[in-house]
Amino acid sequence: MESKYKELKRECYEANMELNALDLVIYTFGNVSAVDRQNKVFAIKPSGVPYEKLKPEDIVIVDFENNIVEGEMRPSSDTKTHAFLYKNWEDIGGIAHTHATYSVAWAQAQKDIPIFGTTHADHLVADIPCAPPMKDKLIEGNYEHNTGIQILDCFKDKKISHQEVQMVLLGNHGPFTWGNSASKAVYNSKVLEEVARMAYLTLQINPNAPRLKDSLIKKHYERKHGKDAYYGQK
Amino acid sequence: MESKYKELKRECYEANMELNALDLVIYTFGNVSAVDRQNKVFAIKPSGVPYEKLKPEDIVIVDFENNIVEGEMRPSSDTKTHAFLYKNWEDIGGIAHTHATYSVAWAQAQKDIPIFGTTHADHLVADIPCAPPMKDKLIEGNYEHNTGIQILDCFKDKKISHQEVQMVLLGNHGPFTWGNSASKAVYNSKVLEEVARMAYLTLQINPNAPRLKDSLIKKHYERKHGKDAYYGQK
Amino acid sequence: MESKYKELKRECYEANMELNALDLVIYTFGNVSAVDRQNKVFAIKPSGVPYEKLKPEDIVIVDFENNIVEGEMRPSSDTKTHAFLYKNWEDIGGIAHTHATYSVAWAQAQKDIPIFGTTHADHLVADIPCAPPMKDKLIEGNYEHNTGIQILDCFKDKKISHQEVQMVLLGNHGPFTWGNSASKAVYNSKVLEEVARMAYLTLQINPNAPRLKDSLIKKHYERKHGKDAYYGQK
Amino acid sequence: MESKYKELKRECYEANMELNALDLVIYTFGNVSAVDRQNKVFAIKPSGVPYEKLKPEDIVIVDFENNIVEGEMRPSSDTKTHAFLYKNWEDIGGIAHTHATYSVAWAQAQKDIPIFGTTHADHLVADIPCAPPMKDKLIEGNYEHNTGIQILDCFKDKKISHQEVQMVLLGNHGPFTWGNSASKAVYNSKVLEEVARMAYLTLQINPNAPRLKDSLIKKHYERKHGKDAYYGQK
């Protein structure tokens, strides 16, 4: 009998393969998931499988309490972080996690990525937040679950919305990104990596480079995402 | 009935695809246009369309007052900047805009790119200008139109000619380049990106690297563009 | 008559070609070997052969005293280093040596690579050691043999285990990596190069970036390599 | 009637195409020549022809006095530099000139590339020299011929041999490399670019990185080029 999650698995599989095609991962690094809100489950990459060997049927279906609903393989070791985010952010459709080079470098440097230009402002109006490394107790406890808490706390502390800022750096670790679909989450991972690289180079050229001014931030974000947006097709 | 702009659309389409092939853009970033001086219109990439999906017939024909003359899709959100430049610089044939990494980094750093070597001098005899970010009133107003004004003002202030310097950085945004054809505009985007990368590395190796001396600037530019030029085929 | 080492040569050949496919070498740089513990021999790349021309039958079989057991060609000039390591570390199955760019840069800078993040901690729990350049007497003597001694001394001095840290930088030279197979040794070369690049960028962004804290080092290493590891498939 | 230089043209053509395949040039940048000592002529790339359009029959045959011996097209604008070097260094077989990024960056920084490691020492035992920019009078005169003089003067001043050091940076311009064949000259261009990149990164990691010590320089060069060399096949 055909799985009722065949389409969901295919979406998840394709988003994972795109992560690989976009040079955001090597070997088994990284993972993407796609959610099915109706059935309260998500599809996620199996743990430790190289992208070249990944098949749609390897994708694992997990519910928001981290129970495996369908699949022969162990899900990604980061599964609990995905589950936590899906449970708490009820409007997101996909999540991606990579170890992309420039994103990781900023995470290891434990610095927010300043908004320096319109490439950044076309996608979000704030600095890209870097959540501080977790307290030891949280690390030793339910680590991947607590990673999710750490992300939510960071957004609360900085008073930013996960709908407007669809990406975060985890201090010493790397980026998580999300969006209304798995494919959009991967898109955000690629944009983050490119913005991280541009910001890095900007500071090398001019250590005193100023943040983008508010009027330009607003203009570029509004023309793409505002109610009178004129970027893209209707 | 076949469009009278079929050739123009093809030229514009191919120049846009070259932008992508040369790794100067990702996703839907960037745009190229090609002008038809006789009919006072130009062909430009539709807004927000990924390069892999772009077809010659998607290209939009626009006049210098920003009216759509032919095409089903919305033109690039930067269309007004293109129109303004075509109207004011009557001898240019094509315009390209990218978010290429090193070009954007210099624009975000708000620095002119100093002329450090003959690769630069083979193409232009001045530093590559970085126009300052616009005043808030201009940003909040007719933004893309005013971007064109900003470029022209920059060239007036610095007393440089758009025929000799076929490229500019917009502070906090990125590069615009032009030339006697759309293809030449794309060529200039690629050269700019390479020169931007070389200048970046030069300053990392030697923060006190001197500008190229005048005799060498003159020699390299003259052998390629002077009246007794001996670079290339007759 | 077919060689009894046909399988070993094929393993060695494929690992060498992977080194090339992963962009870790150019021209004839680098070499990989695979050991046959039962017969006390190893298979290694012939010296100075470009990867595009390498064939499985070119691979040379050498014993732990550096005698050629089978093969028409001269083995890699680094053969004695491989022999020494196989002899002294009786549990390793393969060794790789590259001149990969970022790994070499750290070796030339004569710096250990600090553990800055979880990408690093997923693979090893210590800084990646950089062995100091050899004393002149050792260089002028049996150089490649002494290179092996230098590596072992470095691990003794720093009190680290070659089972936990499967990679080393040789000061002014470049990386050696190993593992339970030739293919795993190549994997470690790629991971080292990526970690070297991330650490380089981290320090450019934040010269005071802190080392990863102990709890996170432990957590990430344990979830992949500990007795209750939950990364990968059972 | 078939050209007597057909083989020479083919060698030159293939070396030029290799320059392109190795990512050392873009567009029409760079050029390679191959000499025929018996007939006192050399084959060189025509000026300003993109590599994708280059054909073996486009290659121009020039004598050491810069007269075109065969060919419909104008030879490279750097032809006189090639002629001068062939005339003065009677044992070289090919010359390559590129605008490869890291090589150019060092040339623009007007710095010799310090010998930091064995990748460098495997190929030459000295710092890679950067010739100072020419005096104005020489630039305004017979520029490309004088470029050859500048290279020879640099080798005389620094007391280095063109047989041992088969590469030079021209201040503010870029690299010239040579060898016993056109293909070897291209090889040297690639090695130079890689060594330039490693040295750049080394100094970013450790601004006080020490030069390679003499015993290691000697060892690595000798094992590859000395009378008892054991690198490569007999």
mmCIF file of N, CA and C in Angstrom, chain A residues 26-29 46-49 72-74 77-78 99-102 104-106 108-111 133-136 139-141 143-144 171-173 200 204, chain C residues 18 22 116-119 122-123 186-187 190-191 194 197-202 204-206 209-210 212-213 215-216 219-220 223-224 229-234:
data_model
loop_
_atom_site.group_PDB
_atom_site.id
_atom_site.type_symbol
_atom_site.label_atom_id
_atom_site.label_comp_id
_atom_site.label_asym_id
_atom_site.label_seq_id
_atom_site.Cartn_x
_atom_site.Cartn_y
_atom_site.Cartn_z
ATOM 1 N N ILE A 26 28.467 19.367 2.821
ATOM 2 C CA ILE A 26 29.310 18.292 2.302
ATOM 3 C C ILE A 26 28.954 17.016 3.063
ATOM 4 N N TYR A 27 29.247 15.895 2.438
ATOM 5 C CA TYR A 27 28.997 14.595 3.069
ATOM 6 C C TYR A 27 27.573 14.476 3.642
ATOM 7 N N THR A 28 27.474 14.211 4.948
ATOM 8 C CA THR A 28 26.155 14.000 5.558
ATOM 9 C C THR A 28 25.708 15.218 6.354
ATOM 10 N N PHE A 29 26.464 16.311 6.276
ATOM 11 C CA PHE A 29 26.133 17.517 7.039
ATOM 12 C C PHE A 29 24.749 18.041 6.628
ATOM 13 N N PRO A 46 16.984 11.212 7.023
ATOM 14 C CA PRO A 46 17.541 10.235 7.978
ATOM 15 C C PRO A 46 18.943 10.671 8.393
ATOM 16 N N SER A 47 19.372 10.259 9.559
ATOM 17 C CA SER A 47 20.659 10.683 10.106
ATOM 18 C C SER A 47 21.832 10.039 9.367
ATOM 19 N N GLY A 48 22.842 10.844 9.068
ATOM 20 C CA GLY A 48 24.117 10.307 8.585
ATOM 21 C C GLY A 48 24.100 9.658 7.215
ATOM 22 N N VAL A 49 23.121 9.984 6.381
ATOM 23 C CA VAL A 49 23.077 9.413 5.031
ATOM 24 C C VAL A 49 23.644 10.436 4.041
ATOM 25 N N GLU A 72 12.024 3.406 8.037
ATOM 26 C CA GLU A 72 12.893 2.343 8.553
ATOM 27 C C GLU A 72 14.137 2.889 9.238
ATOM 28 N N MET A 73 14.462 4.170 8.926
ATOM 29 C CA MET A 73 15.753 4.677 9.366
ATOM 30 C C MET A 73 15.607 5.613 10.563
ATOM 31 N N ARG A 74 16.725 5.879 11.223
ATOM 32 C CA ARG A 74 16.755 6.843 12.313
ATOM 33 C C ARG A 74 16.679 8.248 11.717
ATOM 34 N N SER A 77 19.729 13.618 13.755
ATOM 35 C CA SER A 77 19.971 13.831 15.186
ATOM 36 C C SER A 77 19.443 15.184 15.652
ATOM 37 N N ASP A 78 19.133 16.067 14.721
ATOM 38 C CA ASP A 78 18.570 17.377 15.080
ATOM 39 C C ASP A 78 17.033 17.380 15.074
ATOM 40 N N HIS A 99 25.774 23.427 7.637
ATOM 41 C CA HIS A 99 27.057 23.878 8.169
ATOM 42 C C HIS A 99 27.769 24.696 7.094
ATOM 43 N N ALA A 100 27.011 25.547 6.386
ATOM 44 C CA ALA A 100 27.595 26.355 5.309
ATOM 45 C C ALA A 100 28.683 27.266 5.877
ATOM 46 N N THR A 101 29.765 27.426 5.136
ATOM 47 C CA THR A 101 31.016 27.975 5.657
ATOM 48 C C THR A 101 30.906 29.355 6.296
ATOM 49 N N TYR A 102 30.406 30.338 5.554
ATOM 50 C CA TYR A 102 30.390 31.709 6.085
ATOM 51 C C TYR A 102 29.361 31.861 7.201
ATOM 52 N N VAL A 104 28.554 29.509 9.336
ATOM 53 C CA VAL A 104 29.193 28.911 10.511
ATOM 54 C C VAL A 104 30.264 29.834 11.080
ATOM 55 N N ALA A 105 31.017 30.490 10.199
ATOM 56 C CA ALA A 105 32.081 31.380 10.687
ATOM 57 C C ALA A 105 31.506 32.492 11.574
ATOM 58 N N TRP A 106 30.390 33.095 11.149
ATOM 59 C CA TRP A 106 29.748 34.119 11.988
ATOM 60 C C TRP A 106 29.227 33.506 13.293
ATOM 61 N N GLN A 108 30.461 30.913 14.840
ATOM 62 C CA GLN A 108 31.624 30.642 15.684
ATOM 63 C C GLN A 108 32.200 31.938 16.253
ATOM 64 N N ALA A 109 32.088 33.013 15.498
ATOM 65 C CA ALA A 109 32.557 34.317 15.979
ATOM 66 C C ALA A 109 31.580 34.898 17.008
ATOM 67 N N GLN A 110 30.400 34.255 17.128
ATOM 68 C CA GLN A 110 29.351 34.690 18.068
ATOM 69 C C GLN A 110 28.942 36.141 17.846
ATOM 70 N N LYS A 111 28.707 36.474 16.594
ATOM 71 C CA LYS A 111 28.329 37.838 16.226
ATOM 72 C C LYS A 111 27.037 37.811 15.400
ATOM 73 N N PRO A 133 25.624 30.645 22.912
ATOM 74 C CA PRO A 133 25.713 29.217 23.241
ATOM 75 C C PRO A 133 24.885 28.921 24.485
ATOM 76 N N MET A 134 24.335 27.738 24.562
ATOM 77 C CA MET A 134 23.471 27.362 25.700
ATOM 78 C C MET A 134 24.235 27.235 27.019
ATOM 79 N N LYS A 135 23.504 27.380 28.090
ATOM 80 C CA LYS A 135 24.107 27.127 29.401
ATOM 81 C C LYS A 135 24.405 25.632 29.522
ATOM 82 N N ASP A 136 25.412 25.311 30.325
ATOM 83 C CA ASP A 136 25.872 23.923 30.428
ATOM 84 C C ASP A 136 24.747 22.951 30.783
ATOM 85 N N ILE A 139 22.780 22.012 27.816
ATOM 86 C CA ILE A 139 23.545 21.177 26.877
ATOM 87 C C ILE A 139 23.543 19.732 27.343
ATOM 88 N N GLU A 140 23.757 19.569 28.664
ATOM 89 C CA GLU A 140 23.836 18.211 29.202
ATOM 90 C C GLU A 140 22.460 17.540 29.251
ATOM 91 N N GLY A 141 21.415 18.370 29.218
ATOM 92 C CA GLY A 141 20.065 17.813 29.269
ATOM 93 C C GLY A 141 19.575 17.356 27.899
ATOM 94 N N TYR A 143 19.416 18.083 24.766
ATOM 95 C CA TYR A 143 20.168 19.063 23.986
ATOM 96 C C TYR A 143 19.418 19.622 22.776
ATOM 97 N N GLU A 144 18.938 18.744 21.910
ATOM 98 C CA GLU A 144 18.338 19.217 20.668
ATOM 99 C C GLU A 144 16.992 19.904 20.933
ATOM 100 N N GLY A 171 25.104 30.150 18.205
ATOM 101 C CA GLY A 171 26.494 30.399 18.577
ATOM 102 C C GLY A 171 27.294 29.106 18.639
ATOM 103 N N ASN A 172 28.479 29.104 17.994
ATOM 104 C CA ASN A 172 29.378 27.938 17.958
ATOM 105 C C ASN A 172 28.858 26.762 17.140
ATOM 106 N N HIS A 173 27.682 26.868 16.593
ATOM 107 C CA HIS A 173 27.143 25.755 15.866
ATOM 108 C C HIS A 173 26.957 26.153 14.383
ATOM 109 N N TYR A 200 31.013 39.696 5.688
ATOM 110 C CA TYR A 200 32.407 39.397 6.028
ATOM 111 C C TYR A 200 33.359 40.255 5.202
ATOM 112 N N GLN A 204 36.045 43.460 6.084
ATOM 113 C CA GLN A 204 37.469 43.391 5.760
ATOM 114 C C GLN A 204 37.891 44.656 5.009
ATOM 115 N N GLU C 18 39.328 10.023 -5.342
ATOM 116 C CA GLU C 18 38.395 10.818 -4.540
ATOM 117 C C GLU C 18 39.076 12.095 -4.037
ATOM 118 N N LEU C 22 37.493 15.734 -4.855
ATOM 119 C CA LEU C 22 37.092 16.631 -3.765
ATOM 120 C C LEU C 22 37.875 17.944 -3.767
ATOM 121 N N PHE C 116 36.562 25.743 17.410
ATOM 122 C CA PHE C 116 35.667 26.899 17.522
ATOM 123 C C PHE C 116 34.191 26.520 17.455
ATOM 124 N N GLY C 117 33.887 25.300 16.983
ATOM 125 C CA GLY C 117 32.468 25.025 16.809
ATOM 126 C C GLY C 117 32.155 23.542 16.733
ATOM 127 N N THR C 118 30.886 23.278 16.493
ATOM 128 C CA THR C 118 30.424 21.894 16.543
ATOM 129 C C THR C 118 30.810 21.095 15.297
ATOM 130 N N THR C 119 31.068 21.777 14.166
ATOM 131 C CA THR C 119 31.553 21.049 12.987
ATOM 132 C C THR C 119 32.848 20.332 13.341
ATOM 133 N N ASP C 122 32.185 17.606 16.116
ATOM 134 C CA ASP C 122 31.568 16.378 15.595
ATOM 135 C C ASP C 122 32.638 15.352 15.212
ATOM 136 N N HIS C 123 33.866 15.824 15.001
ATOM 137 C CA HIS C 123 34.910 14.929 14.504
ATOM 138 C C HIS C 123 36.049 14.690 15.479
ATOM 139 N N VAL C 186 40.631 9.931 3.512
ATOM 140 C CA VAL C 186 40.305 11.008 2.571
ATOM 141 C C VAL C 186 39.182 11.872 3.145
ATOM 142 N N TYR C 187 38.171 11.217 3.712
ATOM 143 C CA TYR C 187 37.093 11.951 4.394
ATOM 144 C C TYR C 187 37.674 12.912 5.421
ATOM 145 N N LYS C 190 39.159 16.022 3.885
ATOM 146 C CA LYS C 190 38.144 16.985 3.445
ATOM 147 C C LYS C 190 37.565 17.742 4.643
ATOM 148 N N VAL C 191 37.265 17.010 5.711
ATOM 149 C CA VAL C 191 36.735 17.650 6.921
ATOM 150 C C VAL C 191 37.761 18.634 7.479
ATOM 151 N N GLU C 194 37.798 21.815 5.478
ATOM 152 C CA GLU C 194 36.614 22.638 5.736
ATOM 153 C C GLU C 194 36.697 23.296 7.122
ATOM 154 N N ARG C 197 39.152 26.127 7.021
ATOM 155 C CA ARG C 197 38.590 27.306 6.359
ATOM 156 C C ARG C 197 37.633 28.048 7.301
ATOM 157 N N MET C 198 36.810 27.310 8.017
ATOM 158 C CA MET C 198 35.885 27.933 8.964
ATOM 159 C C MET C 198 36.634 28.656 10.075
ATOM 160 N N ALA C 199 37.692 28.035 10.584
ATOM 161 C CA ALA C 199 38.452 28.636 11.686
ATOM 162 C C ALA C 199 39.159 29.896 11.200
ATOM 163 N N TYR C 200 39.681 29.849 9.989
ATOM 164 C CA TYR C 200 40.312 31.036 9.390
ATOM 165 C C TYR C 200 39.321 32.192 9.341
ATOM 166 N N LEU C 201 38.125 31.935 8.800
ATOM 167 C CA LEU C 201 37.118 32.995 8.666
ATOM 168 C C LEU C 201 36.648 33.494 10.029
ATOM 169 N N THR C 202 36.510 32.573 10.977
ATOM 170 C CA THR C 202 36.078 32.943 12.329
ATOM 171 C C THR C 202 37.016 33.980 12.934
ATOM 172 N N GLN C 204 39.014 35.967 11.321
ATOM 173 C CA GLN C 204 38.961 37.233 10.578
ATOM 174 C C GLN C 204 37.783 38.077 11.078
ATOM 175 N N ILE C 205 36.671 37.415 11.389
ATOM 176 C CA ILE C 205 35.485 38.142 11.857
ATOM 177 C C ILE C 205 35.658 38.577 13.313
ATOM 178 N N ASN C 206 36.217 37.702 14.123
ATOM 179 C CA ASN C 206 36.392 37.997 15.544
ATOM 180 C C ASN C 206 37.713 37.420 16.054
ATOM 181 N N ALA C 209 37.557 35.346 19.137
ATOM 182 C CA ALA C 209 36.550 34.283 19.218
ATOM 183 C C ALA C 209 36.982 33.252 20.253
ATOM 184 N N PRO C 210 36.077 32.902 21.178
ATOM 185 C CA PRO C 210 36.448 31.940 22.230
ATOM 186 C C PRO C 210 36.427 30.503 21.701
ATOM 187 N N LEU C 212 35.379 26.616 21.792
ATOM 188 C CA LEU C 212 34.103 25.981 22.146
ATOM 189 C C LEU C 212 34.159 25.525 23.607
ATOM 190 N N LYS C 213 33.055 25.699 24.318
ATOM 191 C CA LYS C 213 33.157 25.312 25.728
ATOM 192 C C LYS C 213 33.047 23.795 25.899
ATOM 193 N N SER C 215 31.422 21.646 27.629
ATOM 194 C CA SER C 215 30.166 20.893 27.613
ATOM 195 C C SER C 215 29.694 20.642 26.176
ATOM 196 N N LEU C 216 29.883 21.614 25.303
ATOM 197 C CA LEU C 216 29.456 21.454 23.917
ATOM 198 C C LEU C 216 30.384 20.510 23.151
ATOM 199 N N LYS C 219 29.312 17.079 24.261
ATOM 200 C CA LYS C 219 27.990 16.714 23.743
ATOM 201 C C LYS C 219 28.064 16.281 22.268
ATOM 202 N N HIS C 220 28.695 17.119 21.438
ATOM 203 C CA HIS C 220 28.701 16.822 20.008
ATOM 204 C C HIS C 220 29.540 15.592 19.669
ATOM 205 N N ARG C 223 27.509 12.455 20.884
ATOM 206 C CA ARG C 223 26.314 12.036 20.155
ATOM 207 C C ARG C 223 26.685 11.365 18.840
ATOM 208 N N LYS C 224 27.931 11.579 18.406
ATOM 209 C CA LYS C 224 28.379 10.935 17.162
ATOM 210 C C LYS C 224 29.267 9.722 17.436
ATOM 211 N N ALA C 229 25.795 6.920 21.200
ATOM 212 C CA ALA C 229 25.721 7.757 19.990
ATOM 213 C C ALA C 229 24.380 7.573 19.289
ATOM 214 N N TYR C 230 23.789 8.675 18.857
ATOM 215 C CA TYR C 230 22.539 8.560 18.116
ATOM 216 C C TYR C 230 22.623 9.249 16.761
ATOM 217 N N TYR C 231 23.838 9.562 16.321
ATOM 218 C CA TYR C 231 24.026 10.098 14.963
ATOM 219 C C TYR C 231 24.244 8.934 14.006
ATOM 220 N N GLY C 232 23.656 9.019 12.817
ATOM 221 C CA GLY C 232 23.832 7.967 11.821
ATOM 222 C C GLY C 232 22.898 6.800 12.054
ATOM 223 N N GLN C 233 23.046 5.753 11.233
ATOM 224 C CA GLN C 233 22.189 4.573 11.310
ATOM 225 C C GLN C 233 22.878 3.491 12.139
ATOM 226 N N LYS C 234 22.058 2.652 12.818
ATOM 227 C CA LYS C 234 22.630 1.590 13.655
ATOM 228 C C LYS C 234 23.347 0.544 12.812
#
